[in-house]
Short mmCIF file of C-alpha atoms in Angstrom, two decimals:
data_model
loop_
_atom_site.label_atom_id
_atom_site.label_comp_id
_atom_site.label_asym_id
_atom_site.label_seq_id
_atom_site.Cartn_x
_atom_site.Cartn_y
_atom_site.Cartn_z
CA UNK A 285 28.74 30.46 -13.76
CA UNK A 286 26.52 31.20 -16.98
CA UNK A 287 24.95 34.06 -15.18
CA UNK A 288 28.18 35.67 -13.94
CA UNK A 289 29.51 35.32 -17.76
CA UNK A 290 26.19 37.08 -18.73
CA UNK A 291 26.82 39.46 -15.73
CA UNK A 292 30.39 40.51 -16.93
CA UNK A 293 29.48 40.33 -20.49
CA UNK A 294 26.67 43.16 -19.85
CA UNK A 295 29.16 45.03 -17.57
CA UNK A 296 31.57 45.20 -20.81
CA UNK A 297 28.97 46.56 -22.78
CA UNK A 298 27.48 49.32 -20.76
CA UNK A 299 31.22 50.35 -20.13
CA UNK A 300 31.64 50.22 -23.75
CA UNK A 301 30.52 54.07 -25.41
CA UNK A 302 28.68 53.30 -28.54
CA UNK A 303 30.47 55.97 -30.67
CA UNK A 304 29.56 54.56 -34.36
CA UNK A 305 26.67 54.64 -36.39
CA UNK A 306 26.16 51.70 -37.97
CA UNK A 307 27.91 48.06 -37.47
CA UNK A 308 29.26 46.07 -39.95
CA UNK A 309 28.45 42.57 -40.40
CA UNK A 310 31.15 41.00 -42.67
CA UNK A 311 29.98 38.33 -44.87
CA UNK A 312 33.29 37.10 -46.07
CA UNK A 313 35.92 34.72 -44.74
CA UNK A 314 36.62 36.70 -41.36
CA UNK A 315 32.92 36.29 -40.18
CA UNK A 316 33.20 33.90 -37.29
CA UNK A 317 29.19 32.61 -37.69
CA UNK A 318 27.55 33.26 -40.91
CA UNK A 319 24.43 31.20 -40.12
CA UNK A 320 23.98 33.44 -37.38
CA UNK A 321 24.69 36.55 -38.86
CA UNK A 322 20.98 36.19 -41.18
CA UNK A 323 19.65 35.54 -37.06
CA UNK A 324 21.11 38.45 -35.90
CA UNK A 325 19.52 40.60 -39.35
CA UNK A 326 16.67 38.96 -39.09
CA UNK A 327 16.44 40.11 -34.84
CA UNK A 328 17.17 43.76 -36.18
CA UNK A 329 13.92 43.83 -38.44
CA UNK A 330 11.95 42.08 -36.12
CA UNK A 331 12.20 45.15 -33.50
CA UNK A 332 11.54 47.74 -36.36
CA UNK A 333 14.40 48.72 -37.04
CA UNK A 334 16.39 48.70 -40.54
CA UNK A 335 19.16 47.22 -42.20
CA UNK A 336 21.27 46.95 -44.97
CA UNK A 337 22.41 44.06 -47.68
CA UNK A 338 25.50 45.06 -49.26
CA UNK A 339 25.36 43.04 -52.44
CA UNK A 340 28.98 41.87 -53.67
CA UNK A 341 30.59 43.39 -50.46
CA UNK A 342 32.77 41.73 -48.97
CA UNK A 343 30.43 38.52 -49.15
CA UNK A 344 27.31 39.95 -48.91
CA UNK A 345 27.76 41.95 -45.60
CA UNK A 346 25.01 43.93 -43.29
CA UNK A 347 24.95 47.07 -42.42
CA UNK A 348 23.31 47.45 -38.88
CA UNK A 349 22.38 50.28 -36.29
CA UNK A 350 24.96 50.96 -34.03
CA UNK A 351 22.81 50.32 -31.03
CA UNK A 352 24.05 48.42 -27.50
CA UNK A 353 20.96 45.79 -28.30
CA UNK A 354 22.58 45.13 -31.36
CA UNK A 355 26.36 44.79 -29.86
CA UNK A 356 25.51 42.64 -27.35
CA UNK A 357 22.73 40.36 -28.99
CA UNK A 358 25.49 39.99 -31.99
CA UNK A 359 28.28 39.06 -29.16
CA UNK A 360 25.51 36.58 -27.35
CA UNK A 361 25.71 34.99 -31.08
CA UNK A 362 28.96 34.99 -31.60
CA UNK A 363 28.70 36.94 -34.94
CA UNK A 364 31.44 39.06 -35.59
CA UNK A 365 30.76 42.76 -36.21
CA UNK A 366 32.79 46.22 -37.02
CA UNK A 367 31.68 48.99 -35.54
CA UNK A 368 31.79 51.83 -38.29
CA UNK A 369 31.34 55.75 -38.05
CA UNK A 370 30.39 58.21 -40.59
CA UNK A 371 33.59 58.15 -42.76
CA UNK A 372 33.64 54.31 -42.73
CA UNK A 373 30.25 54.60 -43.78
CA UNK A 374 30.92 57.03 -46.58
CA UNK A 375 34.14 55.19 -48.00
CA UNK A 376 31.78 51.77 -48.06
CA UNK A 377 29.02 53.40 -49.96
CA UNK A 378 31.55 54.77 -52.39
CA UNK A 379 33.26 51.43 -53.00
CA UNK A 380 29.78 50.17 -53.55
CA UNK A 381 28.63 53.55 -56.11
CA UNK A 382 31.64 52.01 -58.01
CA UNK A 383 31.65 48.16 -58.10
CA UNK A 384 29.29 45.54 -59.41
CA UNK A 385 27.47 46.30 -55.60
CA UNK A 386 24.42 47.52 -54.62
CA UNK A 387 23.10 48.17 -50.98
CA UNK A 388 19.80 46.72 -50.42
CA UNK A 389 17.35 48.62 -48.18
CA UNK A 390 15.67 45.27 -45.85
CA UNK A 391 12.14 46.82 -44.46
CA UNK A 392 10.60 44.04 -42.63
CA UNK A 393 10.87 40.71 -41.01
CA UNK A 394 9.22 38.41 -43.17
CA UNK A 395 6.65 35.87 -41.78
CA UNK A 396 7.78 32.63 -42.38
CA UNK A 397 6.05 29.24 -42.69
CA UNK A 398 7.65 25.63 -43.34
CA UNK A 399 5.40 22.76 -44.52
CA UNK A 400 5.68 19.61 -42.70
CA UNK A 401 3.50 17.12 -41.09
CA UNK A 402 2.46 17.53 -37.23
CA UNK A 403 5.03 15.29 -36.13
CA UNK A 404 7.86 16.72 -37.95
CA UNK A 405 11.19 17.10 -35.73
CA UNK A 406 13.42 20.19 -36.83
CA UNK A 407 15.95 17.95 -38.17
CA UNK A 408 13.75 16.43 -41.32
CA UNK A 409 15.07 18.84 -43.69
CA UNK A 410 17.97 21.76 -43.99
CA UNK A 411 15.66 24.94 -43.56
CA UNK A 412 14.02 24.20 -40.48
CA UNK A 413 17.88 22.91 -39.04
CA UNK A 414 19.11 26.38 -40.36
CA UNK A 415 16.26 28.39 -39.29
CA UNK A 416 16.63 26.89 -35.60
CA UNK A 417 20.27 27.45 -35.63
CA UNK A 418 20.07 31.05 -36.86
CA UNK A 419 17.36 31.34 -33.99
CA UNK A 420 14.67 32.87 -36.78
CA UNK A 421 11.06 32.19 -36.09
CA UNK A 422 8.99 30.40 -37.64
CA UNK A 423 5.44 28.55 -38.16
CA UNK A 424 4.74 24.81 -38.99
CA UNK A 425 1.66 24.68 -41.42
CA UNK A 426 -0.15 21.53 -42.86
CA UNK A 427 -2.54 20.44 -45.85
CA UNK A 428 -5.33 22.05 -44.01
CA UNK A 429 -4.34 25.13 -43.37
CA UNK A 430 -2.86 25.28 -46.70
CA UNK A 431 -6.03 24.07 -48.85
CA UNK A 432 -8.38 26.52 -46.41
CA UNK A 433 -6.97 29.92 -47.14
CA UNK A 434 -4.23 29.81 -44.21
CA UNK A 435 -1.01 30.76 -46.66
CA UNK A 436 -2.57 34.64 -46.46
CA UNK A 437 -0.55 34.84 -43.35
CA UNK A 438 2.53 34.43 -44.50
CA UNK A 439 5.49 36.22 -46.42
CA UNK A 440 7.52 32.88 -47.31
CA UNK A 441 6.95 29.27 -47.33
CA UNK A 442 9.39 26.64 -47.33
CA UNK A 443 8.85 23.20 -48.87
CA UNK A 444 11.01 20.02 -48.59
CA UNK A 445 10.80 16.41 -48.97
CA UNK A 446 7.08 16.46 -49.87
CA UNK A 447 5.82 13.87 -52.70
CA UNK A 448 2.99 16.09 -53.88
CA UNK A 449 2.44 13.46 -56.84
CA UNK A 450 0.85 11.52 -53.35
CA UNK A 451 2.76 8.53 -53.67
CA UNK A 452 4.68 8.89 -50.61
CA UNK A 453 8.18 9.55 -52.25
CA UNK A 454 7.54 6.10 -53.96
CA UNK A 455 8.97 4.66 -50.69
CA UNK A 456 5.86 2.40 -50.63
CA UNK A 457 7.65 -1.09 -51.81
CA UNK A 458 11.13 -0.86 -50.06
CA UNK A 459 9.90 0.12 -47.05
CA UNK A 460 6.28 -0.84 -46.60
CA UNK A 461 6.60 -2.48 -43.66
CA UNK A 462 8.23 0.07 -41.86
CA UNK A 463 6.63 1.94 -39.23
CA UNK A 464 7.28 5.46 -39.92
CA UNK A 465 5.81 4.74 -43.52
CA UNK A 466 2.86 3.25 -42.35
CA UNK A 467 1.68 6.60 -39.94
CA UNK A 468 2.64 8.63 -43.01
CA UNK A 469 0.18 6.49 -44.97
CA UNK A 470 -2.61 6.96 -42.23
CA UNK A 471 -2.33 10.60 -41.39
CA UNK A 472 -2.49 11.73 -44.89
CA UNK A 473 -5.17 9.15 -45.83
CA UNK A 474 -7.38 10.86 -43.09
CA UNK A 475 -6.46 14.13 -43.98
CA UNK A 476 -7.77 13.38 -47.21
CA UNK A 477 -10.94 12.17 -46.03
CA UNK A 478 -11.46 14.50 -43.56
CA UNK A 479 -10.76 17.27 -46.18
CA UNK A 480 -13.26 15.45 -48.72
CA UNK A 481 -10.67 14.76 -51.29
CA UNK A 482 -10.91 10.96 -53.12
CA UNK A 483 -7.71 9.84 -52.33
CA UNK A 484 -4.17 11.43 -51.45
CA UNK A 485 -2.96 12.16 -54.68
CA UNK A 486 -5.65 14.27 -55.51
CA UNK A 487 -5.61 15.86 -51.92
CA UNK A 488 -1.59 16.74 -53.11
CA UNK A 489 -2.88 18.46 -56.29
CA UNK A 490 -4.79 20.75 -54.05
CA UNK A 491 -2.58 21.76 -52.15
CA UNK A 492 -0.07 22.45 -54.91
CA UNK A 493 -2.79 24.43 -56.41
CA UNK A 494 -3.28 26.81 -53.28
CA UNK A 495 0.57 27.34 -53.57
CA UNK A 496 0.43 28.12 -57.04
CA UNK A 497 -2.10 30.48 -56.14
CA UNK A 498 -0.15 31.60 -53.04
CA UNK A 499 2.63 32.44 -55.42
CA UNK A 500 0.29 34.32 -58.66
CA UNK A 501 -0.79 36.37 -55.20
CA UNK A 502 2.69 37.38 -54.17
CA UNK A 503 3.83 34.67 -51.65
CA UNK A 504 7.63 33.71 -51.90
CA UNK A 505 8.08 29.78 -52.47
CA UNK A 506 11.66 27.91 -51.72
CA UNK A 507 11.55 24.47 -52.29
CA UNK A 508 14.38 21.62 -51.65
CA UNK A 509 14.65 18.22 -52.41
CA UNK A 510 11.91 16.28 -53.63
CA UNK A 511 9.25 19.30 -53.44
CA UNK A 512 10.14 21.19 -56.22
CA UNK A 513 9.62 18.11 -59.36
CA UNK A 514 6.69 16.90 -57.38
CA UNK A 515 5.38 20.37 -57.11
CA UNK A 516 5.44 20.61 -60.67
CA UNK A 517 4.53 17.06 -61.87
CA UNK A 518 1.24 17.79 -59.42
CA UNK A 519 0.47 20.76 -61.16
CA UNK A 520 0.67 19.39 -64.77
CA UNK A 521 -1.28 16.70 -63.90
CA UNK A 522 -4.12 18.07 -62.84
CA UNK A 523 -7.09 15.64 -63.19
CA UNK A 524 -4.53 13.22 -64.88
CA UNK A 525 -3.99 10.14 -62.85
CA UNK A 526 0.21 10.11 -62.32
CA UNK A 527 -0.13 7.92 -58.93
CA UNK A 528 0.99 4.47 -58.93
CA UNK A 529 -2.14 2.14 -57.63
CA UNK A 530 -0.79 1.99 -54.40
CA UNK A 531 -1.56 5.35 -53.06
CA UNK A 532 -4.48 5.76 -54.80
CA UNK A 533 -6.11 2.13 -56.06
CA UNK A 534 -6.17 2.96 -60.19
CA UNK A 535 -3.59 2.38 -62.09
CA UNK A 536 -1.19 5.35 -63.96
CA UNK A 537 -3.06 6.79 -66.73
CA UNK A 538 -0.84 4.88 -70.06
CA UNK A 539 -0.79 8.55 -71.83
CA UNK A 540 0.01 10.45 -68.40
CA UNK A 541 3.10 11.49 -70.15
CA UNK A 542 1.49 13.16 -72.99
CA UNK A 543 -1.41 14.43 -71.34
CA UNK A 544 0.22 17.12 -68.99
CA UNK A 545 -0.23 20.15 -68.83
CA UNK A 546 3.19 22.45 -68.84
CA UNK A 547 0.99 25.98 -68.88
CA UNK A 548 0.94 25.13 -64.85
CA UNK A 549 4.15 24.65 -64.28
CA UNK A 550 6.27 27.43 -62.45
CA UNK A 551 9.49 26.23 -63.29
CA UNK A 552 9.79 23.10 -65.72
CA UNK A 553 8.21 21.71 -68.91
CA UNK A 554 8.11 18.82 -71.48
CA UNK A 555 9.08 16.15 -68.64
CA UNK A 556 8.44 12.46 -69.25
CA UNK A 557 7.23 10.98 -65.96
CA UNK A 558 9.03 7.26 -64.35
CA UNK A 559 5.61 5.18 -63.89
CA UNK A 560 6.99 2.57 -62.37
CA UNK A 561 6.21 1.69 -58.79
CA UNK A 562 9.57 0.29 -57.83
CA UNK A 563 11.61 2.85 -59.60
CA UNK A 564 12.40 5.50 -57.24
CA UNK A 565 12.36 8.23 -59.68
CA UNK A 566 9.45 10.67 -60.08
CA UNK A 567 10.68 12.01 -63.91
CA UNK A 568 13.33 13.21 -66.09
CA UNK A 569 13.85 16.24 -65.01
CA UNK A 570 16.20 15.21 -62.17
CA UNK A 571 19.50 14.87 -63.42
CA UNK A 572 21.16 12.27 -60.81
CA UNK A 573 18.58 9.88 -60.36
CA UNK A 574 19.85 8.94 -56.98
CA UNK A 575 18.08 5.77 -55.99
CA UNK A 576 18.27 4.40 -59.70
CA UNK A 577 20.44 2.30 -61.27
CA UNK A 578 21.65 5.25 -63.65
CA UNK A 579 22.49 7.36 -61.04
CA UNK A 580 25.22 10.13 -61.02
CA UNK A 581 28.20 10.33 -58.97
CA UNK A 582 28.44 14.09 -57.56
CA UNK A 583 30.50 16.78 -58.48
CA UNK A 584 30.85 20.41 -57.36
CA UNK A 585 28.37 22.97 -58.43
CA UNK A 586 29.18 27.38 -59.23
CA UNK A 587 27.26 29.99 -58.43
CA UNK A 588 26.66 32.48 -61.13
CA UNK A 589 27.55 36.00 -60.43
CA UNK A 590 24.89 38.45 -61.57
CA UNK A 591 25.31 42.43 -61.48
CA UNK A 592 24.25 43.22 -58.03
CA UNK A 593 22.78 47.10 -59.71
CA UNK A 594 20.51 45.48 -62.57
CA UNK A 595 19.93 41.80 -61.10
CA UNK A 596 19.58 42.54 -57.57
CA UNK A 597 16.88 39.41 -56.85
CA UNK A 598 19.32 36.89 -58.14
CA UNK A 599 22.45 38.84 -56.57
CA UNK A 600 20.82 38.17 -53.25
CA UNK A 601 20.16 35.02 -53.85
CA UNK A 602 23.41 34.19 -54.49
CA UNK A 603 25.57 35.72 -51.92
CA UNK A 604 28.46 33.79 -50.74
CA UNK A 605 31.61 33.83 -49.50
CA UNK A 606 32.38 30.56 -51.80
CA UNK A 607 31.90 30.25 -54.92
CA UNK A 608 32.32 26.65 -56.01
CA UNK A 609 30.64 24.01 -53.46
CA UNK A 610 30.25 20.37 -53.50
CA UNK A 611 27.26 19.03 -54.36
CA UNK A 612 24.61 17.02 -52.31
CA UNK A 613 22.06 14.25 -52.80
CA UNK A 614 18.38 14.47 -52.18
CA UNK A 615 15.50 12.61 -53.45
CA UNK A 616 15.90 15.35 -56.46
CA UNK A 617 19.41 16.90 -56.90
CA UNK A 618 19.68 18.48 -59.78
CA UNK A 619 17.56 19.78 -62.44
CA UNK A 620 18.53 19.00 -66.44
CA UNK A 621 18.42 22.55 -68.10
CA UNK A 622 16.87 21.08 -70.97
CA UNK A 623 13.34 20.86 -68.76
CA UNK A 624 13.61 24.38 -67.79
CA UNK A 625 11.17 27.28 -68.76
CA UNK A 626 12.58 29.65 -70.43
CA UNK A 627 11.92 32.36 -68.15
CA UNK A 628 13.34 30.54 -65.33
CA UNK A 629 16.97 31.95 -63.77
CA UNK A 630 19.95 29.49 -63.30
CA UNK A 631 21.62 30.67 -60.13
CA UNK A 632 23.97 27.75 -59.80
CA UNK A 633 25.11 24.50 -62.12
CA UNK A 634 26.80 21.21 -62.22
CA UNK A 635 27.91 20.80 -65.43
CA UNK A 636 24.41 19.90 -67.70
CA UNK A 637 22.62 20.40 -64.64
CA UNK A 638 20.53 22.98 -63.06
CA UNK A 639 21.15 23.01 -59.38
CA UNK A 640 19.31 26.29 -58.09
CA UNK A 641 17.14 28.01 -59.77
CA UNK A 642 14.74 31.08 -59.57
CA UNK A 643 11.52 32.87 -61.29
CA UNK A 644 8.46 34.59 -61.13
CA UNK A 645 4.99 33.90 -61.31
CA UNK A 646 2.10 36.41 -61.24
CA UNK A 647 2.78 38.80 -57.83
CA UNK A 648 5.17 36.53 -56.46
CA UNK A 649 9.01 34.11 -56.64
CA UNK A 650 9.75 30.59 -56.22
CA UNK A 651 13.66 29.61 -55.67
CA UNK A 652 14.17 25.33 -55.82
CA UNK A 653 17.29 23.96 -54.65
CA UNK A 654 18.40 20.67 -55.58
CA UNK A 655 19.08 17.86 -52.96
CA UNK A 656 18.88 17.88 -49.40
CA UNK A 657 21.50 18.86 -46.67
CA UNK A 658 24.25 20.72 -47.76
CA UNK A 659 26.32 19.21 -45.28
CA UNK A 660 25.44 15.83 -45.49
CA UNK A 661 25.66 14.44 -48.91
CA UNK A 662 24.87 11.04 -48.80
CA UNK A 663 22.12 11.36 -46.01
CA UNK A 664 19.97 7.91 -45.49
CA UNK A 665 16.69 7.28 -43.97
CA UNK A 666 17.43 7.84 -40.06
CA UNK A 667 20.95 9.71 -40.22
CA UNK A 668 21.63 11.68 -37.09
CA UNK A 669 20.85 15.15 -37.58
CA UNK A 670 23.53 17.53 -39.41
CA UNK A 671 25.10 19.89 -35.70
CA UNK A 672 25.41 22.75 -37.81
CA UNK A 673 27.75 24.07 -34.75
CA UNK A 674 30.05 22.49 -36.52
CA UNK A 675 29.36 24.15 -40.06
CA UNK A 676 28.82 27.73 -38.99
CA UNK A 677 30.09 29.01 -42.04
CA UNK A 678 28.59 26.37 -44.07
CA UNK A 679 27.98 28.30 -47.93
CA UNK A 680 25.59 25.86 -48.90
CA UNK A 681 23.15 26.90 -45.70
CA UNK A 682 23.78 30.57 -47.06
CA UNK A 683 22.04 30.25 -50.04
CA UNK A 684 19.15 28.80 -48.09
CA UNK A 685 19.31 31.90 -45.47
CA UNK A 686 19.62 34.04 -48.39
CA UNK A 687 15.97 33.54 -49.46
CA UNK A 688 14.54 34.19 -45.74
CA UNK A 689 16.40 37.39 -46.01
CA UNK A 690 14.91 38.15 -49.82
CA UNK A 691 11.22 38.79 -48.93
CA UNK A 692 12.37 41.69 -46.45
CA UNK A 693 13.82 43.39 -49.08
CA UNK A 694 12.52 47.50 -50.18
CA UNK A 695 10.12 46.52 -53.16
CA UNK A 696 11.73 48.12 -56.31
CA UNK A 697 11.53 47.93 -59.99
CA UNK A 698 13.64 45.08 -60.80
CA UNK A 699 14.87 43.56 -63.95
CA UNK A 700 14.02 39.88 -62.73
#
C-alpha cells in the first residue's frame, strides 16, 4: 500500500507542469509542519542549490526553486508550499523593500556536529530530537575529537546537558548509586586518563578551551541547558579548582569565587559560584534555580523583535510565528541579566531574566538557550521522549532550527 501511495503520489507530480519559479514556504500560522520546513531548506542547500530567508515575512518564510524535487520532497514532508511566478515574486520583494524585512541569501548547508557521549540516544536533549525530526544530518563528536583538532570539520556545534565544571551535573549524591551515573563516572574518568588529563574536571576545561578556540576561529556555538553556565564557569576557572572533591579528590578552592577569570568568558561575568556538593546549583547566574529550595515557578518568556535590514543575525535568530511562549525548565533556565557581558544580545526574556541570548567572539557566534525541551517543561530523569509529531509547529523548536539555518547564511557586513 505505501508503495502504491508513493506510486500515485509521483504520478501527480509528473502530471503536474511546474509553471512557477520559485515556491513559497510560509512560516506563519498556515504552515502545516514548521519543524520540517528548516528539513526541507536545509535538503535544498544540501544539493547546491539556493534559497531564501525572508526575515519578518510572514513568519520567517523560504523562498525555494520551483523544481519537481522540491514539490514532491516538500509533499513527502508534509510542508506546505505556494508555488509563486514572477509577479508573485516581484510583489513579495516589494513588500519586503518596504517593511522591517530583509531577504536573506542561504549559500550552503552547514556541517553540523552535536556533543554527546558514545552512548547518547537522540532523545537526551531538544536539538538532536529536532534535528532527527526535521530529517537534517548530523555528526556525534566526543572529548577526543574535540581536544585533538576534530571541531575544524565543522560549521556548527551544538551543546546540551554537559557539566563542563566535571562534576557530573552535581548529580553525584542523589543519585550515586544509580547505574547510568556510575558509566558516566567511568567513561569520562578513562577518557581523562587516556587523554592524559589529571582528573575530569580539568579534562572539561580543555575541552571548553578548544571550543572557545573553535569559536575565536569562526565556528558557530548553540548551547542549551546546563552547557552554557558550565561552559563559562570552566572557562573562568581555568587552573582554579571549582570541582567538588568528588569528581576530582581536592576540595573547592575557598577563594574560587574571587579568583575567576571573566576575560574568558563568552557570554557572562562577575558570577559567584554554589560550592556546595549537595546543592544542585552550579552559580548565580541561573535565575530559577530549579533543583533548589529557592527555585522559581515559570512564566512565559518574549522574543524581541529586531530590524530584520540592520540586525539581520538576531532577526534570524528570532523568527517565529509566536511571539510570547511558555517557559521551560532545564538544569539552567534562565540567565539573570545582571551577569551578562555587555556585548552580549538579549533575544528573548522572562521578566529579570535572560532566556536566549547571542554574541560574538573573535571569527565566530555562540547563541545559549535556557532550559531544556521546549515541549516538556518539567522533564525528570527518564521521561519518555518529547514525539515532536505531535508539536510540529512547536515555536520553541524554531528558535533552535533557526540557528542550524544561521551558519548557511551569505556572509555580509553586519551590525551584530
Amino acid at each position: 500500500m505505501r508503495a502504491l501511495s508513493t506510486a500515485l503520489l509521483l504520478g501527480v507530480l509528473a502530471a503536474t507542469p511546474v509553471t512557477g519559479q520559485n515556491l513559497l514556504v510560509p512560516m506563519d500560522r498556515q504552515q502545516t509542519d514548521h519543524l520540517k520546513a528548516y528539513g526541507l531548506t536545509y535538503w535544498v542547500l544540501e544539493r547546491g542549490e539556493q534559497a531564501e530567508w525572508l526575515l519578518n515575512y510572514r513568519g520567517g518564510s523560504f523562498l525555494l526553486p520551483d523544481q519537481e524535487g522540491v514539490r514532491r520532497e516538500a509533499m513527502l514532508r508534509g510542508v506546505r508550499f505556494d508555488a509563486l511566478g514572477a509577479a508573485d515574486v516581484a510583489r513579495i520583494r516589494g513588500t519586503v523593500a518596504e517593511g522591517n524585512m530583509e531577504a536573506v541569501p542561504l549559500e550552503k548547508a552547514p556541517e553540523i556536529a552535536v556533543y554527546t557521549p558514545p552512548n547518547s540516544t537522540p532523545w537526551d536533549d531538544a536539538v538532536t530530537m529536532a534535528l532527527e525530526y526535521a530529517g537534517i544530518p548530523y555528526a556525534q563528536i566526543w572529548d577526543e575529537e574535540v581536544v585533538t583538532g576534530g571541531l575544524s570539520d565543522y560549521d556548527w556545534l551544538h551543546l546540551h546537558h554537559e557539566d563542563f565544571t566535571g562534576q557530573y551535573s552535581k548529580f553525584f549524591l542523589t543519585y550515586s548509586g544509580a547505574g547510568w551515573l556510575q558509566d558516566e563516572v567511568a567513561r569520562n574518568q578513562e577518557v581523562a586518563a587516556r587523554l592524559g588529563f589529571s582528573d575530569v574536571p580539568a579534562l572539561k576545561k580543555g575541552v571548553a578551551e578548544a571550543i572557545r578556540q573553535y569559536v575565536v576561529d569562526g565556528g558557530f556555538v548553540f548551547a542549551m541547558c546546563s552547557a552554557p553556565e558550565t561552559l563559562e564557569l570552566a572557562l573562568a576557572a581555568g587552573p582554579v579548582d571549582i570541582a567538588a572533591p568528588y569528581s576530582d579528590g581536592t576540595p573547592v578552592d575557598p577563594r574560587a569565587s574571587q579568583m575567576l577569570d571573566w576575560a574568558r568568558t563568552l557570554a557572562f561575568e562577575n558570577a559567584e559560584l554554589q560550592t556546595s556538593p549537595s546543592v544542585n546549583a552550579f552559580s548565580d547566574i541561573d535565575g530559577h534555580q530549579v533543583n533548589t529550595p529557592w527555585r522559581k515557578e515559570l512564566g512565559v518568556y518574549t522574543l524581541f523583535d529586531f530590524s530584520a535590514k540592520f540586525d539581520p543575525v538576531p532577526a534570524m535568530l528570532t523568527q517565529n510565528h509566536e511571539a510570547v511562549l511558555p517557559d521551560f525548565y532545564g538544569l539552567t533556565t534562565s540567565f539573570h541579566v545582571d551577569r551578562l557581558k555587555p556585548g552580549t544580545i538579549v533575544l528573548a526574556q522572562e521578566g529579570e531574566w535572560a532566556k536566549y541570548v547571542h554574541g560574538n567572539l573573535g571569527e565566530g557566534t555562540f547563541t545559549y538557550f535556557g532550559g531544556h525541551d521546549p515541549e516538556d517543561p518539567e522533564h525528570q530523569i527518564g521521561d519518555p521522549a518529547t514525539d515532536l509529531g505531535l508539536h510540529p509547529s512547536s515555536p520553541g523548536y524554531r528558535l533552535i532550527l533557526n540557528n542550524v539555518l544561521f551558519p548557511a547564511a551569505k556572509k555580509q557586513k553586519l551590525k551584530t
